Short mmCIF file of C-alpha atoms in Angstrom, two decimals:
data_model
loop_
_atom_site.label_atom_id
_atom_site.label_comp_id
_atom_site.label_asym_id
_atom_site.label_seq_id
_atom_site.Cartn_x
_atom_site.Cartn_y
_atom_site.Cartn_z
CA MET A 22 133.47 95.48 113.98
CA GLN A 23 134.25 91.86 114.80
CA LEU A 24 133.48 88.83 112.67
CA THR A 25 131.05 86.47 114.39
CA THR A 26 130.00 82.94 113.59
CA VAL A 27 126.57 84.25 112.58
CA ILE A 28 128.05 86.69 110.06
CA ALA A 29 130.53 84.07 108.85
CA LYS A 30 127.68 81.63 108.22
CA GLN A 31 125.82 84.27 106.18
CA ILE A 32 128.93 84.92 104.08
CA VAL A 33 129.42 81.20 103.39
CA GLU A 34 125.78 80.55 102.53
CA ARG A 35 125.40 83.57 100.26
CA SER A 36 128.73 83.04 98.50
CA MET A 37 128.10 79.36 97.84
CA LYS A 38 124.82 80.25 96.14
CA ILE A 39 126.92 82.15 93.61
CA ILE A 40 129.83 79.74 93.16
CA LYS A 41 129.99 75.95 93.48
CA HIS A 42 133.20 75.86 95.51
CA SER A 43 133.50 75.56 99.30
CA VAL A 44 133.96 78.91 101.05
CA ASN A 45 135.70 79.48 104.39
CA VAL A 46 135.66 82.49 106.69
CA MET A 47 138.48 83.03 109.17
CA ASP A 48 138.52 85.51 112.05
CA GLU A 49 141.32 87.96 112.89
CA TYR A 50 143.29 85.10 114.49
CA GLY A 51 143.08 82.89 111.42
CA VAL A 52 140.58 80.46 112.99
CA ILE A 53 137.90 79.09 110.65
CA ILE A 54 134.53 80.23 112.03
CA GLY A 55 132.42 79.55 108.92
CA SER A 56 132.87 76.90 106.24
CA GLY A 57 131.14 74.96 103.52
CA ASP A 58 133.00 71.99 105.02
CA PRO A 59 131.85 71.73 108.67
CA SER A 60 134.78 69.43 109.52
CA ARG A 61 137.14 72.40 109.14
CA LEU A 62 135.42 74.61 111.70
CA ASN A 63 137.58 75.89 114.59
CA CYS A 64 140.80 74.88 112.79
CA ARG A 65 143.66 77.34 112.54
CA HIS A 66 144.32 78.31 108.92
CA GLU A 67 147.97 79.25 108.32
CA GLY A 68 147.17 80.65 104.87
CA ALA A 69 144.72 83.08 106.47
CA ILE A 70 147.34 84.14 109.03
CA LEU A 71 149.72 84.91 106.18
CA ALA A 72 147.02 86.95 104.38
CA ILE A 73 146.37 88.95 107.57
CA ASN A 74 149.99 89.57 108.50
CA GLU A 75 151.04 90.63 104.99
CA ASN A 76 147.70 92.17 103.93
CA ARG A 77 147.65 90.43 100.59
CA ILE A 78 145.89 87.74 98.58
CA VAL A 79 147.38 84.34 99.29
CA GLU A 80 147.04 81.65 96.64
CA ILE A 81 147.86 78.09 97.68
CA ASP A 82 148.33 75.15 95.31
CA HIS A 83 148.27 71.49 96.30
CA ALA A 84 152.04 71.35 96.84
CA THR A 85 152.05 74.37 99.15
CA ALA A 86 149.00 73.11 101.02
CA GLN A 87 150.98 70.04 102.09
CA GLN A 88 153.45 72.30 103.89
CA LEU A 89 150.90 74.41 105.84
CA ARG A 90 148.63 73.38 108.70
CA GLY A 91 144.85 73.51 108.32
CA VAL A 92 145.14 74.47 104.69
CA LYS A 93 143.75 73.18 101.40
CA ALA A 94 144.43 74.42 97.91
CA GLY A 95 142.63 77.66 97.21
CA ILE A 96 142.72 81.42 97.41
CA ASN A 97 142.50 83.60 100.56
CA LEU A 98 141.64 87.29 100.58
CA PRO A 99 141.75 89.75 103.50
CA ILE A 100 138.38 91.16 104.56
CA ILE A 101 138.63 94.94 105.01
CA PHE A 102 136.25 96.99 107.18
CA GLN A 103 136.91 100.69 107.73
CA ASN A 104 140.51 100.28 106.53
CA HIS A 105 141.20 97.44 108.99
CA ILE A 106 141.66 93.73 108.33
CA ILE A 107 139.08 91.89 110.42
CA GLY A 108 139.39 88.44 108.87
CA VAL A 109 139.89 86.42 105.72
CA VAL A 110 137.58 84.78 103.20
CA GLY A 111 138.87 81.73 101.36
CA ILE A 112 137.72 79.64 98.40
CA SER A 113 138.81 76.00 98.10
CA GLY A 114 140.05 74.74 94.72
CA GLN A 115 142.83 75.16 92.20
CA PRO A 116 143.88 78.84 92.22
CA ALA A 117 143.81 79.04 88.43
CA GLU A 118 140.18 77.84 88.37
CA ILE A 119 138.82 79.96 91.21
CA HIS A 120 140.88 83.14 90.88
CA GLN A 121 138.03 84.84 88.99
CA TYR A 122 135.69 84.37 91.95
CA GLY A 123 138.02 85.85 94.58
CA GLU A 124 137.07 89.52 94.36
CA LEU A 125 133.40 88.65 93.98
CA VAL A 126 133.35 86.61 97.19
CA LYS A 127 135.44 89.24 99.00
CA MET A 128 132.99 91.96 97.96
CA THR A 129 130.06 89.81 99.08
CA ALA A 130 131.68 89.28 102.47
CA GLU A 131 132.42 92.98 102.97
CA LEU A 132 128.88 94.01 101.97
CA ILE A 133 127.39 91.56 104.48
CA ILE A 134 129.71 92.92 107.18
CA GLU A 135 128.83 96.53 106.37
CA GLN A 136 125.14 95.66 106.56
CA ALA A 137 125.64 93.91 109.91
CA ALA A 138 127.60 96.90 111.23
CA LEU A 139 124.83 99.26 110.12
CA MET A 140 122.18 97.14 111.81
CA THR A 141 124.24 97.04 114.99
CA GLU A 142 124.55 100.82 114.94
CA ILE A 143 120.82 101.21 114.34
CA GLN A 144 120.00 98.87 117.23
CA TRP A 145 122.45 100.71 119.49
CA SER A 146 120.87 104.04 118.59
CA LYS A 147 117.34 102.65 119.03
CA ARG A 148 118.12 101.18 122.44
CA HIS A 149 119.66 104.40 123.71
CA ARG A 150 116.79 106.48 122.28
CA GLU A 151 114.32 104.34 124.23
CA GLU A 152 116.39 104.62 127.41
CA LEU A 153 116.50 108.40 126.97
CA VAL A 154 112.72 108.60 126.59
CA LEU A 155 112.15 106.50 129.71
CA GLN A 156 114.49 108.78 131.67
CA LEU A 157 112.77 111.92 130.42
CA ILE A 158 109.31 110.83 131.59
CA GLN A 159 110.42 109.94 135.11
CA PRO A 160 109.27 112.58 137.66
CA SER A 161 112.65 112.89 139.34
CA ASP A 162 115.62 115.20 139.39
CA LEU A 163 117.14 115.10 135.92
CA ASN A 164 120.77 115.51 135.07
CA THR A 165 119.89 117.81 132.20
CA GLN A 166 123.48 118.29 131.08
CA GLN A 167 123.97 114.54 130.78
CA LEU A 168 120.68 114.08 128.93
CA TYR A 169 121.48 116.85 126.47
CA SER A 170 124.86 115.21 125.90
CA ILE A 171 123.25 111.84 125.19
CA ALA A 172 120.73 113.47 122.86
CA GLU A 173 123.48 115.22 120.96
CA ARG A 174 125.27 111.90 120.35
CA LEU A 175 121.99 110.46 119.10
CA GLU A 176 121.40 113.55 116.94
CA LEU A 177 118.17 114.39 118.77
CA ASP A 178 116.86 117.88 119.49
CA LEU A 179 115.62 118.14 123.08
CA HIS A 180 114.92 121.84 122.64
CA GLN A 181 112.01 120.95 120.34
CA PRO A 182 108.73 121.45 122.27
CA ARG A 183 106.99 118.12 122.81
CA ILE A 184 103.99 116.56 124.53
CA ALA A 185 103.74 113.05 125.91
CA THR A 186 101.36 110.64 124.22
CA ILE A 187 100.50 107.18 125.53
CA ILE A 188 99.25 104.47 123.19
CA LYS A 189 97.72 101.53 125.00
CA VAL A 190 97.51 98.38 122.88
CA ASP A 191 94.89 95.73 123.64
CA SER A 192 95.51 93.35 120.73
CA PHE A 193 96.93 93.03 117.25
CA ASN A 194 94.59 91.70 114.55
CA GLY A 195 92.72 89.74 117.21
CA GLU A 196 95.88 88.03 118.47
CA ASN A 197 97.32 88.21 121.97
CA LEU A 198 99.83 91.02 122.24
CA SER A 199 103.55 90.26 122.08
CA LEU A 200 106.76 92.26 122.19
CA THR A 201 107.08 91.75 118.42
CA HIS A 202 103.72 93.46 117.89
CA LEU A 203 104.78 96.39 120.07
CA GLN A 204 108.02 96.71 118.12
CA LYS A 205 105.98 96.80 114.92
CA LEU A 206 103.90 99.63 116.38
CA VAL A 207 107.06 101.51 117.38
CA HIS A 208 108.30 101.20 113.80
CA LEU A 209 105.02 102.65 112.51
CA LEU A 210 105.35 105.58 114.90
CA GLU A 211 108.94 106.29 113.86
CA TYR A 212 108.50 105.92 110.10
CA PRO A 213 107.88 107.88 108.03
CA GLU A 214 110.16 110.22 109.99
CA ARG A 215 108.15 112.62 112.17
CA ASP A 216 110.77 113.30 114.84
CA ASN A 217 108.83 111.22 117.36
CA LEU A 218 110.75 109.88 120.36
CA VAL A 219 109.27 106.46 121.06
CA ALA A 220 109.71 103.83 123.77
CA ILE A 221 107.89 100.74 125.00
CA SER A 222 106.82 101.17 128.62
CA SER A 223 109.08 99.08 130.82
CA VAL A 224 106.33 98.74 133.43
CA THR A 225 103.15 97.62 131.66
CA LEU A 226 104.63 96.18 128.44
CA ASN A 227 101.40 96.97 126.61
CA GLU A 228 101.93 100.71 126.27
CA VAL A 229 104.04 102.79 123.96
CA VAL A 230 105.18 106.26 125.00
CA VAL A 231 105.65 108.93 122.33
CA LEU A 232 107.26 112.31 122.98
CA LYS A 233 105.56 114.06 120.12
CA PRO A 234 106.84 117.32 118.60
CA ILE A 235 104.31 120.16 118.63
CA THR A 236 103.94 123.65 117.24
CA LEU A 237 103.63 126.45 119.80
CA THR A 238 101.43 129.49 119.18
CA ASP A 239 100.73 132.66 121.16
CA THR A 240 97.86 130.88 122.89
CA GLY A 241 99.63 127.59 123.57
CA TRP A 242 100.28 124.54 121.43
CA ASN A 243 98.43 124.00 118.19
CA ARG A 244 95.83 121.49 119.30
CA SER A 245 93.91 121.34 116.00
CA HIS A 246 97.03 120.57 113.96
CA GLU A 247 98.15 117.82 116.33
CA GLU A 248 94.63 116.41 116.60
CA LYS A 249 94.51 116.03 112.82
CA ARG A 250 97.85 114.22 112.80
CA ILE A 251 96.94 111.97 115.70
CA ARG A 252 93.69 110.99 113.99
CA GLN A 253 95.58 110.15 110.80
CA LEU A 254 97.95 108.05 112.88
CA PHE A 255 95.03 106.42 114.65
CA GLN A 256 93.42 105.47 111.35
CA ARG A 257 96.67 104.09 110.01
CA ILE A 258 97.56 101.83 112.91
CA SER A 259 94.02 100.76 113.82
CA HIS A 260 92.76 100.02 110.32
CA ASP A 261 95.70 99.20 108.06
CA GLU A 262 97.73 97.42 110.72
CA LYS A 263 94.81 96.04 112.77
CA PHE A 264 95.95 97.29 116.17
CA THR A 265 93.26 97.69 118.84
CA ILE A 266 94.46 100.80 120.62
CA LYS A 267 93.61 103.73 122.83
CA ILE A 268 95.53 107.02 122.70
CA ALA A 269 95.88 109.69 125.41
CA LEU A 270 97.64 113.02 124.85
CA GLY A 271 98.99 115.03 127.77
CA ASP A 272 99.43 118.78 128.02
CA TYR A 273 102.49 120.86 127.16
CA PHE A 274 104.86 122.03 129.89
CA PRO A 275 108.03 123.98 129.11
CA ASP A 276 111.62 122.87 129.63
CA LEU A 277 113.05 119.38 129.81
CA GLU A 278 111.45 118.74 133.21
CA GLY A 279 108.06 119.45 131.65
CA LEU A 280 108.15 116.17 129.70
CA ALA A 281 107.66 114.16 132.89
CA GLN A 282 104.71 116.36 133.85
CA SER A 283 103.26 115.98 130.36
CA TYR A 284 103.59 112.21 130.71
CA MET A 285 101.78 112.28 134.07
CA THR A 286 98.85 114.18 132.53
CA ALA A 287 98.69 111.70 129.66
CA LYS A 288 98.85 108.74 132.07
CA ALA A 289 96.16 110.19 134.32
CA THR A 290 93.96 110.89 131.30
CA MET A 291 94.37 107.31 130.09
CA ASN A 292 93.40 105.96 133.54
CA THR A 293 90.54 108.36 134.26
CA ALA A 294 88.78 109.41 131.06
CA ASP A 295 85.75 107.74 129.51
CA SER A 296 86.88 104.27 128.42
CA LYS A 297 84.56 104.32 125.38
CA SER A 298 86.66 106.99 123.70
CA ARG A 299 89.70 105.86 121.70
CA ILE A 300 91.43 109.25 121.38
CA LEU A 301 91.70 111.25 124.60
CA PHE A 302 93.03 114.74 125.29
CA TYR A 303 93.95 115.91 128.76
CA GLN A 304 92.43 119.31 127.94
CA ASP A 305 89.02 117.63 127.49
CA ASN A 306 89.28 115.74 130.79
CA ILE A 307 90.96 118.17 133.16
CA LEU A 308 88.28 118.07 135.85
CA PRO A 309 87.89 114.25 135.95
CA VAL A 310 91.66 113.86 136.04
CA LEU A 311 92.16 116.39 138.83
CA ILE A 312 89.24 115.07 140.89
CA ASP A 313 90.53 111.51 140.54
CA GLY A 314 93.88 112.64 141.88
CA LEU A 315 92.30 113.81 145.14
CA ARG A 316 91.52 110.20 146.14
CA PRO A 317 88.72 110.90 148.66
CA ASP A 318 88.26 108.98 151.92
CA ALA A 319 85.76 106.12 152.00
CA TRP A 320 83.01 108.17 153.63
CA ARG A 321 83.52 110.97 151.09
CA SER A 322 83.27 108.45 148.27
CA GLU A 323 80.01 107.16 149.74
CA GLN A 324 78.60 110.67 149.99
CA LEU A 325 79.71 111.42 146.45
CA ALA A 326 77.87 108.34 145.14
CA LEU A 327 74.69 109.04 147.14
CA PRO A 328 72.76 110.93 144.39
CA ILE A 329 73.37 108.15 141.88
CA GLN A 330 72.35 105.49 144.40
CA LYS A 331 69.06 107.34 144.97
CA LEU A 332 68.42 107.47 141.23
CA MET A 333 69.23 103.79 140.78
CA ALA A 334 66.80 102.86 143.55
CA SER A 335 63.87 104.47 141.73
CA ASP A 336 65.16 104.22 138.14
CA THR A 337 65.51 100.49 137.50
CA LYS A 338 65.89 100.99 133.74
CA HIS A 339 68.56 103.67 134.30
CA ILE A 340 66.72 106.13 132.06
CA LEU A 341 67.32 109.05 134.42
CA ILE A 342 71.00 108.26 134.85
CA LYS A 343 71.42 107.95 131.07
CA THR A 344 69.67 111.31 130.65
CA LEU A 345 71.80 113.00 133.29
CA ARG A 346 74.99 111.64 131.77
CA ALA A 347 73.97 112.85 128.30
CA PHE A 348 73.01 116.25 129.74
CA PHE A 349 76.50 116.73 131.18
CA ASN A 350 78.25 115.23 128.14
CA HIS A 351 76.60 117.95 126.06
CA ASN A 352 77.59 120.74 128.44
CA CYS A 353 74.05 121.07 129.89
CA ASP A 354 72.72 122.12 126.49
CA SER A 355 69.08 121.03 126.32
CA ALA A 356 68.81 121.05 122.51
CA GLN A 357 71.93 118.91 122.01
CA THR A 358 70.84 116.54 124.78
CA CYS A 359 67.42 116.07 123.18
CA ASN A 360 69.01 115.40 119.79
CA ALA A 361 71.40 112.85 121.27
CA LEU A 362 68.63 111.02 123.14
CA HIS A 363 66.01 111.50 120.41
CA ILE A 364 63.49 112.91 122.85
CA HIS A 365 61.25 115.98 123.00
CA ARG A 366 62.28 119.01 125.05
CA ASN A 367 59.31 118.49 127.38
CA THR A 368 60.46 114.91 128.00
CA LEU A 369 63.90 116.20 128.98
CA ARG A 370 62.39 118.78 131.28
CA TYR A 371 60.24 116.10 132.92
CA ARG A 372 63.24 113.81 133.47
CA LEU A 373 65.36 116.61 134.93
CA ASP A 374 62.54 117.51 137.30
CA LYS A 375 62.30 113.84 138.28
CA ILE A 376 66.06 113.75 138.98
CA GLN A 377 65.70 116.79 141.23
CA GLN A 378 62.84 115.14 143.14
CA GLU A 379 64.73 111.88 143.70
CA THR A 380 68.04 113.48 144.71
CA ASN A 381 66.76 116.63 146.43
CA LEU A 382 69.30 118.58 144.37
CA ASN A 383 68.45 121.62 142.27
CA ILE A 384 70.06 121.17 138.86
CA ASN A 385 69.84 124.94 138.26
CA LYS A 386 71.93 125.65 141.35
CA ILE A 387 75.67 125.65 140.63
CA SER A 388 76.69 123.78 143.78
CA ASP A 389 74.04 121.08 143.32
CA ARG A 390 74.77 120.76 139.61
CA THR A 391 78.47 120.32 140.41
CA TYR A 392 77.59 117.69 143.03
CA LEU A 393 75.58 115.75 140.44
CA TYR A 394 78.34 116.07 137.89
CA LEU A 395 80.96 114.73 140.26
CA ALA A 396 78.60 111.90 141.21
CA ILE A 397 78.25 110.98 137.53
CA LEU A 398 82.04 111.11 137.06
CA SER A 399 82.49 108.85 140.06
CA SER A 400 79.93 106.35 138.72
CA ASN A 401 81.82 106.06 135.42
CA LYS A 402 84.77 104.33 137.11
#
């Protein structure tokens, strides 16, 4: 740990709130880098050099001060960090009058330095955690041995099964989004401790990536348990903290390489699924995601949109399209569709018949029903 002018200034300001004497902070070379008397900054303090070289408290009276360069009467105490002298803190005044404050100011200085060192270590760990996450989600050849080594130094368990989650942030409490807001969201995701690995996307700068620990069962990962936790998280950050967000969860894939694949499923779900939903699961959107990935040619896209275009031509109020969309959203269940639209079963039957007439597609035929479903998916984009 090295004394900096920022830390030295903190020591001076905090110490001089306790005592009414001028305080100086010298670095390991005896140069004053913080002082209650700005005119003394950057001066070499021979009393501090003596305190460093002999590792002792150096008291200087007025007579002695006349014989040393850059020195006034006072007391100088070595600053110790991890059993090493990294600088000196001095108090100006008659030694007999200020002696009682020496250990207090020294302790204050060392506490500030320890706090700064801890913050530096936390920031170092945080930065490397984010870099590790961004490496893990890249679909490329991974140096798994190196990544495991980095994780071990950061005290992270990469053997823990995880899924990728993407949180897209639109705004914070109605304000335009900033890096500070994203960092606040990252803090919320990391604390209280849930073993989440979190990073801000380096590409979009409005997305946060979370490698979320999961519980595996005989039939896969425990979706219900994770859904409950993600909804609690959603409520916390969207209501208490006023984030406007959208969350997409990918699927689980084994091994370290599976994290990149999980991220791709989460990303595709975020880009493809119904934009009205705020919490999205890849498992609920597998077909739209996979179809979107096929990227059809222009003429195929036109053919795919043809049934919807026919409906729009005769259905200016979009009642048939709304009915068809509700029918598919409720898994072609007539009762649920009627309840959602608040219509009678006969009305639904009439509308479905009308859709068949306009599109020349039989909704009871699997191939035609699939055609209509893909047309609806395409129209949602």
